[in-house]
Coordinates of C-alpha atoms in Angstrom, one line a residue:
X8 CA 306.2 193.4 -9.7
X9 CA 307.5 194.3 -6.2
X10 CA 305.4 197.1 -4.0
X11 CA 307.0 198.9 -0.7
X12 CA 305.4 199.2 2.3
X13 CA 307.0 201.4 5.0
X14 CA 306.2 200.4 8.8
X15 CA 307.1 201.2 12.2
X16 CA 308.7 198.6 14.2
X17 CA 305.9 198.1 16.4
X18 CA 303.6 197.7 13.2
X19 CA 305.8 195.2 11.7
X20 CA 306.1 193.1 15.0
X21 CA 302.1 192.9 14.8
X22 CA 302.0 191.6 11.4
X23 CA 304.1 188.6 12.7
X24 CA 301.3 187.8 15.1
X25 CA 298.5 187.7 12.6
X26 CA 300.8 186.9 9.7
X27 CA 299.1 189.8 7.7
X28 CA 298.9 193.6 7.4
X29 CA 295.9 195.6 7.4
X30 CA 294.7 199.0 7.2
X31 CA 294.7 200.7 10.9
X32 CA 291.0 200.9 10.6
X33 CA 290.5 197.3 10.7
X34 CA 291.9 196.6 14.1
X35 CA 289.2 198.3 16.5
X36 CA 286.4 196.4 14.4
X37 CA 288.0 192.7 14.2
X38 CA 287.3 190.0 16.4
X39 CA 291.0 189.2 16.8
X40 CA 291.6 189.9 20.7
X41 CA 295.4 189.5 20.3
X42 CA 297.5 191.3 22.9
X43 CA 299.5 193.8 20.7
X44 CA 298.0 196.8 19.3
X45 CA 298.2 198.3 15.7
X46 CA 299.1 202.2 15.6
X47 CA 298.3 204.7 13.2
X48 CA 301.9 205.3 11.3
X49 CA 300.6 209.0 10.2
X50 CA 303.8 209.3 7.9
X51 CA 303.7 206.2 6.1
X52 CA 299.8 205.2 6.0
X53 CA 296.3 205.8 6.1
X54 CA 293.4 204.9 8.3
X55 CA 291.2 203.2 5.8
X56 CA 294.0 202.1 3.6
X57 CA 297.4 200.7 3.5
X58 CA 299.9 202.7 1.2
X59 CA 302.0 201.0 -1.4
X60 CA 304.9 202.3 -3.6
X61 CA 306.1 200.7 -6.9
X62 CA 309.5 202.7 -6.1
X63 CA 312.0 201.6 -3.2
X64 CA 312.0 204.3 -0.6
X65 CA 314.2 205.0 2.3
X66 CA 312.8 203.9 5.5
X67 CA 313.7 202.2 8.6
X68 CA 311.5 199.2 8.2
X69 CA 310.0 198.2 4.8
X70 CA 307.9 195.4 3.9
X71 CA 308.4 194.0 0.1
X72 CA 305.0 192.6 -1.3
X73 CA 304.8 190.7 -4.6
X74 CA 301.6 191.6 -6.5
X75 CA 300.7 187.8 -6.5
X76 CA 299.9 188.5 -2.9
X77 CA 297.4 191.7 -3.9
X78 CA 294.0 191.8 -5.4
X79 CA 294.7 194.1 -8.5
X80 CA 291.1 195.5 -8.5
X81 CA 291.5 196.8 -4.9
X82 CA 294.7 198.7 -5.9
X83 CA 293.9 202.5 -6.6
X84 CA 296.3 204.7 -8.2
X85 CA 297.1 208.0 -6.4
X86 CA 296.9 211.1 -8.3
X87 CA 300.0 213.1 -9.1
X88 CA 301.9 210.3 -7.8
X89 CA 302.4 207.4 -10.3
X90 CA 304.2 205.3 -8.1
X91 CA 301.8 205.2 -5.3
X92 CA 298.8 203.1 -4.6
X93 CA 296.2 202.4 -1.9
X94 CA 295.0 199.5 -1.0
X95 CA 291.8 198.5 1.2
X96 CA 292.5 195.0 1.9
X97 CA 294.5 192.9 4.3
X98 CA 297.6 191.6 2.8
X99 CA 298.0 187.9 4.0
X100 CA 301.7 186.9 4.0
X101 CA 303.2 184.0 1.9
X102 CA 306.5 182.5 2.3
X103 CA 308.6 183.3 -1.1
X104 CA 306.3 186.2 -1.6
X105 CA 307.2 188.6 0.7
X106 CA 310.6 190.1 2.2
X107 CA 311.3 192.6 5.0
X108 CA 314.2 195.2 4.7
X109 CA 315.6 196.6 7.8
X110 CA 317.8 199.8 7.5
X111 CA 320.5 198.6 10.1
X112 CA 321.4 195.7 11.5
X113 CA 320.9 196.8 14.9
X114 CA 317.1 197.6 14.4
X115 CA 316.9 194.0 13.0
X116 CA 318.4 192.7 16.2
X117 CA 316.2 194.7 18.2
X118 CA 313.1 193.5 16.7
X119 CA 314.2 189.9 17.0
X120 CA 315.0 190.5 20.8
X121 CA 311.6 192.2 21.3
X122 CA 310.0 189.2 19.7
X123 CA 311.5 186.7 22.0
X124 CA 309.4 188.3 25.1
X125 CA 306.0 188.6 23.1
X126 CA 304.2 185.4 23.4
X127 CA 301.9 186.2 20.3
X128 CA 304.7 187.2 17.9
X129 CA 305.2 183.6 16.5
X130 CA 305.9 184.3 12.8
X131 CA 309.5 185.7 13.4
X132 CA 311.5 182.2 12.7
X133 CA 309.3 181.3 9.9
X134 CA 310.4 184.6 8.0
X135 CA 313.7 185.2 9.4
X136 CA 315.7 184.0 6.4
X137 CA 313.5 186.9 4.6
X138 CA 315.2 189.7 6.6
X139 CA 317.9 191.8 5.0
X140 CA 319.5 194.8 5.4
X141 CA 319.5 197.9 3.1
X142 CA 318.6 201.7 3.0
X143 CA 318.7 202.4 -0.7
X144 CA 315.9 204.2 -2.6
X145 CA 314.4 207.5 -3.1
X146 CA 312.5 210.1 -0.1
X147 CA 309.7 208.5 1.0
X148 CA 306.4 210.4 0.6
X149 CA 304.7 212.0 4.0
X150 CA 301.1 210.5 3.0
X151 CA 299.5 212.3 5.7
X152 CA 300.2 215.8 4.1
X153 CA 300.0 214.4 0.5
X154 CA 297.0 212.2 0.5
X155 CA 293.6 212.7 1.8
X156 CA 292.0 209.9 3.9
X157 CA 289.2 208.7 2.3
X158 CA 286.2 206.0 3.3
X159 CA 286.4 202.4 2.0
X160 CA 282.9 201.3 1.4
X161 CA 283.8 197.8 1.7
X162 CA 285.5 197.7 5.1
X163 CA 282.8 195.9 7.0
X164 CA 282.8 193.1 4.3
X165 CA 286.5 192.9 4.2
X166 CA 286.6 192.7 8.6
X167 CA 283.9 189.9 8.4
X168 CA 286.1 188.0 6.0
X169 CA 289.1 188.3 8.1
X170 CA 287.5 187.6 11.4
X171 CA 285.9 183.9 9.7
X172 CA 289.6 183.3 8.3
X173 CA 291.2 184.1 11.7
X174 CA 288.8 181.5 13.4
X175 CA 289.5 179.2 10.8
X176 CA 292.9 179.6 10.5
X177 CA 293.1 178.8 14.2
X178 CA 291.0 175.9 13.8
X179 CA 293.4 174.5 11.3
X180 CA 296.6 175.0 12.6
X181 CA 295.1 173.6 16.0
X182 CA 294.0 170.4 14.3
X183 CA 297.6 169.9 12.4
X184 CA 299.3 170.6 15.7
X185 CA 296.9 167.9 17.4
X186 CA 297.6 165.5 14.4
X187 CA 301.3 166.2 14.5
X188 CA 302.2 165.4 18.6
X189 CA 299.3 162.9 18.8
X190 CA 300.9 159.5 20.8
X191 CA 299.9 156.4 19.6
X192 CA 298.7 153.8 22.6
X193 CA 302.1 152.7 23.5
X194 CA 303.3 156.5 23.8
X195 CA 300.4 157.5 25.3
X196 CA 300.7 154.6 28.0
X197 CA 304.3 155.6 28.5
X198 CA 303.5 159.1 29.4
X199 CA 300.6 158.6 31.5
X200 CA 303.0 156.1 33.5
X201 CA 305.4 158.9 33.8
X202 CA 302.6 161.4 35.3
X203 CA 301.4 158.5 37.4
X204 CA 305.0 158.1 39.1
X205 CA 305.3 162.1 39.6
X206 CA 302.1 162.2 41.3
X207 CA 303.0 159.1 43.4
X208 CA 305.9 160.4 44.4
X209 CA 304.3 164.1 45.4
X210 CA 301.7 162.0 47.7
X211 CA 304.5 159.9 49.1
X212 CA 306.3 163.2 50.2
X213 CA 303.1 164.5 51.7
X214 CA 302.6 161.4 53.7
X215 CA 306.3 160.9 55.0
X216 CA 306.3 164.8 56.0
X217 CA 302.6 164.8 57.6
X218 CA 302.0 161.4 58.9
X219 CA 305.6 160.3 60.1
X220 CA 305.1 157.0 58.7
X221 CA 307.7 154.8 56.7
X222 CA 306.9 154.0 53.0
X223 CA 303.9 151.8 52.8
X224 CA 304.0 149.1 50.2
X225 CA 307.2 150.2 48.3
X226 CA 307.2 146.9 46.0
X227 CA 304.3 148.7 44.2
X228 CA 306.2 151.9 43.4
X229 CA 309.2 149.7 42.2
X230 CA 307.1 148.1 40.0
X231 CA 305.9 151.1 38.6
X232 CA 309.1 152.6 38.0
X233 CA 310.5 149.0 36.3
X234 CA 307.2 149.2 34.0
X235 CA 307.8 152.5 32.9
X236 CA 311.7 151.6 32.4
X237 CA 310.8 148.6 30.3
X238 CA 308.0 150.7 28.2
X239 CA 310.8 153.4 27.5
X240 CA 313.4 150.7 26.6
X241 CA 311.0 149.1 23.9
X242 CA 310.0 152.6 22.3
X243 CA 313.7 154.0 22.4
X244 CA 316.5 153.0 20.9
X245 CA 318.8 155.0 22.9
X246 CA 318.5 154.0 26.5
X247 CA 318.7 156.2 29.6
X248 CA 320.1 155.5 33.2
X249 CA 317.6 157.8 34.7
X250 CA 315.1 155.2 35.8
X251 CA 318.0 153.3 37.5
X252 CA 319.1 156.6 39.5
X253 CA 315.1 157.1 40.4
X254 CA 315.2 153.6 41.7
X255 CA 318.3 154.4 43.8
X256 CA 317.0 157.8 45.3
X257 CA 313.7 156.0 46.1
X258 CA 315.7 153.2 48.0
X259 CA 317.4 156.2 49.8
X260 CA 313.6 157.7 50.7
X261 CA 312.9 154.3 52.1
X262 CA 315.8 154.1 54.7
X263 CA 315.6 157.7 55.6
X264 CA 311.6 157.6 56.3
X265 CA 312.0 154.6 58.4
X266 CA 314.7 156.2 60.6
X267 CA 312.4 159.2 60.5
X268 CA 309.2 157.3 61.5
X269 CA 311.3 155.5 64.5
X270 CA 312.7 158.8 65.8
X271 CA 309.3 160.2 65.9
X272 CA 307.9 157.2 67.5
X273 CA 310.1 157.5 70.1
X274 CA 309.4 160.8 70.7
X275 CA 305.8 160.0 71.3
X276 CA 306.8 157.9 74.9
X277 CA 308.5 161.3 76.0
X278 CA 306.2 163.8 77.9
X279 CA 307.0 166.6 75.7
X280 CA 305.8 169.3 78.3
X281 CA 308.1 168.1 80.8
X282 CA 310.7 167.6 78.3
X283 CA 310.7 171.0 77.0
X284 CA 310.3 172.4 80.7
X285 CA 313.7 170.6 81.4
X286 CA 315.7 171.8 78.4
X287 CA 314.2 175.5 78.9
X288 CA 315.7 175.2 82.8
X289 CA 319.0 173.6 81.2
X290 CA 319.3 176.3 78.5
X291 CA 318.7 179.0 81.5
X292 CA 321.7 177.6 83.1
X293 CA 323.8 177.8 80.1
X294 CA 322.7 181.4 79.4
X295 CA 323.6 182.4 82.7
X296 CA 327.3 180.8 82.4
X297 CA 327.5 182.4 79.1
X298 CA 326.8 186.0 80.7
X299 CA 329.0 185.7 83.1
X300 CA 332.1 185.0 80.7
X301 CA 330.8 187.8 78.4
X302 CA 331.1 190.1 81.4
X303 CA 334.2 188.8 83.0
X304 CA 335.9 189.4 79.3
X305 CA 334.1 192.9 78.6
X306 CA 332.6 191.0 75.6
X307 CA 329.2 192.5 77.0
X308 CA 329.8 195.7 76.1
X309 CA 331.0 194.8 72.3
X310 CA 327.7 192.6 72.0
X311 CA 325.8 195.6 73.1
X312 CA 327.4 198.1 70.9
X313 CA 326.7 195.5 68.0
X314 CA 323.4 195.0 68.5
X315 CA 322.7 198.8 68.7
X316 CA 324.4 199.1 65.4
X317 CA 321.8 196.4 63.7
X318 CA 318.7 198.2 65.5
X319 CA 319.6 201.5 64.2
X320 CA 319.8 199.6 60.8
X321 CA 316.5 198.0 61.2
X322 CA 315.3 201.9 62.0
X323 CA 316.5 203.1 58.9
X324 CA 315.0 200.1 56.9
X325 CA 311.7 200.8 58.5
X326 CA 311.8 204.3 56.9
X327 CA 312.1 203.4 53.1
X328 CA 309.9 199.9 53.3
X329 CA 312.7 197.5 54.1
X330 CA 313.9 195.3 57.0
X331 CA 317.0 196.4 57.4
X332 CA 319.3 199.3 55.6
X333 CA 322.9 198.7 55.9
X334 CA 325.5 201.4 56.5
X335 CA 327.1 201.8 53.0
X336 CA 331.1 200.7 53.1
X337 CA 333.5 203.6 54.5
X338 CA 330.8 204.9 57.0
X339 CA 331.9 204.8 60.8
X340 CA 329.3 202.4 61.3
X341 CA 330.1 200.1 58.7
X342 CA 334.0 200.1 60.1
X343 CA 333.0 199.6 63.5
X344 CA 330.3 196.9 62.8
X345 CA 333.0 194.9 60.9
X346 CA 335.5 195.4 64.1
X347 CA 332.9 194.5 66.5
X348 CA 332.2 191.2 64.7
X349 CA 335.4 190.3 64.2
X350 CA 336.6 190.8 67.7
X351 CA 333.3 188.5 68.9
X352 CA 334.3 185.8 66.7
X353 CA 338.0 185.6 67.5
X354 CA 337.0 185.5 71.1
X355 CA 334.5 182.6 70.3
X356 CA 337.0 180.7 68.4
X357 CA 339.8 180.8 70.9
X358 CA 337.7 180.5 74.2
X359 CA 336.8 176.7 74.3
X360 CA 334.3 176.9 77.2
X361 CA 332.5 179.8 75.6
X362 CA 332.3 178.0 72.2
X363 CA 331.1 174.8 73.9
X364 CA 328.3 176.8 76.1
X365 CA 327.1 178.5 72.7
X366 CA 326.8 174.9 70.8
X367 CA 325.0 173.4 74.1
X368 CA 322.6 176.4 73.6
X369 CA 322.1 175.8 69.7
X370 CA 321.6 172.1 70.3
X371 CA 318.9 172.8 73.2
X372 CA 317.2 175.1 70.7
X373 CA 317.0 172.3 68.3
X374 CA 315.7 170.0 70.7
X375 CA 313.0 172.0 71.8
X376 CA 312.1 173.0 68.3
X377 CA 311.7 169.1 67.3
X378 CA 309.8 168.2 70.1
X379 CA 307.4 171.3 69.6
X380 CA 306.9 170.7 65.5
X381 CA 307.6 167.1 64.9
X382 CA 310.7 167.7 62.9
X383 CA 313.9 165.4 62.8
X384 CA 317.3 165.6 61.5
X385 CA 316.6 163.7 58.4
X386 CA 313.7 166.3 57.1
X387 CA 315.9 168.5 54.6
X388 CA 317.7 165.5 53.6
X389 CA 314.3 163.8 52.7
X390 CA 313.2 167.1 50.9
X391 CA 315.9 167.4 49.0
X392 CA 315.9 163.9 47.6
X393 CA 312.1 164.5 46.8
X394 CA 313.1 167.8 44.9
X395 CA 315.8 165.5 42.9
X396 CA 313.2 162.9 42.2
X397 CA 310.9 165.5 40.8
X398 CA 313.6 166.6 38.5
X399 CA 314.5 163.1 37.4
X400 CA 310.9 162.3 36.2
X401 CA 310.5 165.9 34.6
X402 CA 313.8 165.2 32.7
X403 CA 312.1 161.5 31.6
X404 CA 308.9 163.0 30.4
X405 CA 311.1 166.1 28.6
X406 CA 313.1 163.2 26.7
X407 CA 309.9 161.2 25.8
X408 CA 308.4 164.2 24.4
X409 CA 311.5 165.5 22.4
X410 CA 312.5 161.9 21.1
X411 CA 308.9 161.2 19.9
X412 CA 308.5 161.0 16.3
X413 CA 306.1 163.6 14.3
X414 CA 303.0 162.3 13.0
X415 CA 302.3 162.9 9.1
X416 CA 299.4 165.7 8.8
X417 CA 296.7 165.4 6.2
X418 CA 294.0 168.0 5.6
X419 CA 291.8 166.1 2.7
X420 CA 289.3 165.2 5.8
X421 CA 288.2 169.0 6.3
X422 CA 286.1 170.6 4.0
X423 CA 285.5 174.6 4.1
X424 CA 282.7 176.2 2.2
X425 CA 282.8 179.7 0.6
X426 CA 280.3 180.7 3.1
X427 CA 282.9 179.6 5.9
X428 CA 280.6 176.5 7.2
X429 CA 283.1 173.6 7.7
X430 CA 283.0 170.0 8.1
X431 CA 285.4 167.3 9.4
X432 CA 285.0 163.8 8.3
X433 CA 286.1 161.2 10.9
X434 CA 286.0 157.5 9.6
X435 CA 286.7 155.9 13.2
X436 CA 284.1 157.8 15.2
X437 CA 280.3 157.2 15.6
X438 CA 278.2 159.5 13.5
X439 CA 276.8 161.2 16.3
X440 CA 280.0 162.8 17.9
X441 CA 281.2 163.7 14.7
X442 CA 278.0 165.6 14.0
X443 CA 278.2 167.2 17.2
X444 CA 281.7 168.1 16.9
X445 CA 280.8 169.9 13.5
X446 CA 278.3 171.6 15.1
X447 CA 280.5 173.0 17.8
X448 CA 283.1 173.9 15.3
X449 CA 280.8 175.5 13.0
X450 CA 279.0 177.7 15.7
X451 CA 282.5 178.8 17.0
X452 CA 283.6 180.1 13.5
X453 CA 280.1 181.4 12.8
X454 CA 280.5 183.7 16.0
X455 CA 283.8 185.1 16.6
X456 CA 284.4 187.1 19.5
X457 CA 287.2 189.2 20.9
X458 CA 286.3 188.3 24.6
X459 CA 288.9 185.7 26.1
X460 CA 288.1 182.7 26.6
X461 CA 285.9 182.0 29.9
X462 CA 283.7 179.4 31.9
X463 CA 280.5 181.6 30.7
X464 CA 281.5 181.4 27.2
X465 CA 282.1 177.7 27.5
X466 CA 278.8 177.2 29.0
X467 CA 277.0 179.6 26.5
X468 CA 278.9 177.2 23.7
X469 CA 277.5 174.1 25.4
X470 CA 273.9 175.5 25.4
X471 CA 273.9 177.0 22.0
X472 CA 275.4 173.9 20.3
X473 CA 273.0 171.5 22.6
X474 CA 269.9 173.0 21.1
X475 CA 271.1 172.6 17.5
X476 CA 272.5 169.5 17.9
X477 CA 269.1 168.0 19.4
X478 CA 267.6 168.8 16.1
X479 CA 269.8 166.4 14.3
X480 CA 268.7 162.4 13.6
X481 CA 271.7 161.4 15.3
X482 CA 271.0 163.0 18.5
X483 CA 268.2 160.3 19.1
X484 CA 270.7 157.5 18.5
X485 CA 272.3 155.8 21.9
X486 CA 275.4 157.8 21.3
X487 CA 273.7 160.9 20.9
X488 CA 271.6 160.7 24.0
X489 CA 275.2 159.9 25.7
X490 CA 276.5 163.2 24.2
X491 CA 273.5 165.3 25.6
X492 CA 272.8 163.8 29.0
X493 CA 277.2 164.4 29.4
X494 CA 276.6 168.1 28.1
X495 CA 273.6 168.5 30.7
X496 CA 275.6 167.2 33.4
X497 CA 278.4 169.2 32.8
X498 CA 276.4 172.5 32.5
X499 CA 274.7 171.3 35.9
X500 CA 278.0 170.9 37.4
X501 CA 279.7 174.1 36.6
X502 CA 276.3 175.8 37.9
X503 CA 276.4 174.1 41.1
X504 CA 273.3 172.0 40.4
X505 CA 274.9 168.6 40.4
X506 CA 277.7 167.3 42.4
X507 CA 279.7 165.7 39.3
X508 CA 279.5 164.7 35.7
X509 CA 280.9 161.6 33.7
X510 CA 282.1 161.3 30.1
X511 CA 281.3 158.5 27.9
X512 CA 284.4 156.1 27.6
X513 CA 283.6 154.6 24.0
X514 CA 283.3 158.2 22.4
X515 CA 287.0 159.4 21.5
X516 CA 286.2 162.5 19.4
X517 CA 283.6 163.4 22.2
X518 CA 286.2 162.9 25.1
X519 CA 288.5 165.3 22.9
X520 CA 285.6 167.9 22.8
X521 CA 285.0 167.6 26.5
X522 CA 288.6 168.0 27.3
X523 CA 288.3 171.4 25.7
X524 CA 285.0 172.1 27.6
X525 CA 286.7 171.3 30.9
X526 CA 290.2 173.0 30.3
X527 CA 289.6 175.6 27.7
X528 CA 292.5 178.0 29.1
X529 CA 295.3 176.7 27.6
X530 CA 296.2 173.9 25.1
X531 CA 299.0 172.7 27.7
X532 CA 296.1 172.3 30.3
X533 CA 294.2 170.4 27.6
X534 CA 296.9 168.2 27.0
X535 CA 297.9 167.3 30.5
X536 CA 294.1 166.7 31.3
X537 CA 293.8 164.4 28.4
X538 CA 297.2 162.6 29.4
X539 CA 295.5 161.9 32.8
X540 CA 292.5 160.7 31.5
X541 CA 294.2 158.8 28.7
X542 CA 292.3 160.3 26.0
X543 CA 294.0 160.4 22.7
X544 CA 292.3 162.2 20.0
X545 CA 293.4 165.7 21.0
X546 CA 293.4 167.2 17.6
X547 CA 289.8 167.9 18.0
X548 CA 290.4 169.5 21.3
X549 CA 293.0 171.6 19.9
X550 CA 290.7 172.2 16.5
X551 CA 288.1 174.1 18.8
X552 CA 290.6 176.1 21.2
X553 CA 292.3 177.0 18.0
X554 CA 289.1 178.3 16.7
X555 CA 287.7 179.6 19.8
X556 CA 291.0 181.7 20.4
X557 CA 291.6 182.9 16.6
X558 CA 295.0 182.4 14.9
X559 CA 296.1 185.7 16.1
X560 CA 296.1 184.9 19.6
X561 CA 297.7 181.3 19.4
X562 CA 301.1 181.5 21.4
X563 CA 304.3 180.8 19.5
X564 CA 304.7 177.9 22.3
X565 CA 301.9 176.2 20.4
X566 CA 303.0 177.0 16.4
X567 CA 306.8 176.5 16.9
X568 CA 306.7 172.9 16.2
X569 CA 305.0 173.6 12.8
X570 CA 306.9 176.6 11.7
X571 CA 310.4 175.1 12.5
X572 CA 310.2 173.0 9.6
X573 CA 308.8 174.1 5.8
X574 CA 308.0 170.8 5.0
X575 CA 305.4 170.7 7.8
X576 CA 304.2 174.0 7.1
X577 CA 304.1 174.6 3.4
X578 CA 301.0 172.2 2.5
X579 CA 299.4 173.9 5.6
X580 CA 299.7 177.2 4.2
X581 CA 298.9 176.2 0.8
X582 CA 295.5 174.7 2.0
X583 CA 294.6 178.1 4.2
X584 CA 295.4 179.9 1.0
X585 CA 292.7 177.9 -0.9
X586 CA 290.5 178.4 2.2
X587 CA 291.0 182.2 2.0
X588 CA 290.3 182.5 -1.8
X589 CA 286.9 180.6 -1.3
X590 CA 285.7 183.0 1.2
X591 CA 286.4 186.0 -1.6
X592 CA 284.6 184.1 -4.1

């Protein structure tokens, strides 16, 4: 049987954040922390209950839910309305068992457009094939006038389960995303090499422009580029010429940097103060000649009038908070300004001596500026080449990421008990780091919070999990001692008690944990940090981050790679459904 739920556009959008729909009262009590808000639609729903109908009703937006998604015992028929039912639980969507009806195509298009700009709305593409247009059915019942809004005595328990599942789902999606996009050692090395080359050129840019030196040790830079090119050619069947272009651009940088260095060196032997004074005197002579020509040809009057109009534009601009407010087309001032500029330009182009003197003045000003600021004629060209080099390296990094094969995702090493306790088995890691990881993960899931991730939250997590972990036998092992020492160091470092901290080199899972602790404010920050450190096991960092954030707050930039392929998300969804049903037992 199909049940119909009428909703507003905003509440429909919100349901694609959580991949579920809940009674309005749940939202103020849950620890989801997502940015969208759930509004009470008095015409379609009650505060404590969802209102479902077995009869198709007219509405701008309707959700069609298969009875398989419902707990039949929680469905309560409404007296005097044989087709209406109330439901006091969250309905979790499942592909194939839910669809979405829009009364017009314009409403459907508007919702999709709005979803594009909302980062948390992550499931539109997943369910887009289940959108359809239709407005058949009976007139919908105004539930605010027909039904009484009673209390749901099971709400606290339902909210608690939702909180736990939100954290567990965030953890599972995070783990799957990490496994899916993890790189093997060769891919990891190539990505690290490209990032190193990018940082190398950024440093070279600063060195050339600030110190005025030529390129130092260019052979090492060329070798770095050639090494990355060789690795790329081995790992990718389709070749690219971007590395060759990069080498050519670097050759140009070498030549220009040398010329710039030579010009700056020549300037060092010039008495800059005396030279600037000589140039200022020369400029004064030229300005006197320019003024004489302007007076003799009545050009000074035109220039003075033009400057008066510009001054008035500046005054008008100040009144409205702008640097200038130009006169509108068609006004006397606009037409007069255009005429004056045309006459001045015509005179300059026809009077060769005047034009030559203006050019000499510009050259003297440029020379004075260069002597005062250490700039050269090569600066803009060099900066432009560095900008192109940055674009080339970014294109290479994107090309590597886009052409990397995704890994298979298996979740059979994750055990979730009916009380929400979770345990991840890792065959290739030490017992100490696996036990600490499970302590941290279980603590996060057992203590969901609506607060955003912060340094204070991470430091408290380190403190509490450290206390729990010290009671486990593996904490006394060599690996356990290294873990506890690193946690103490990092806690002290963040509290400004010690100058630094070090992460053990041979504990891959713990390196992933620490990557989350050090860079907890975004998966992209975690990924960059691990890439720079050459840490490989990012699935564990993503799992902690996903659990801490909760599924509702995961951005679609994180989940898109999973939801773009049904072969990827279907087994994950089946696993999550098993977990959710286990929480209800």
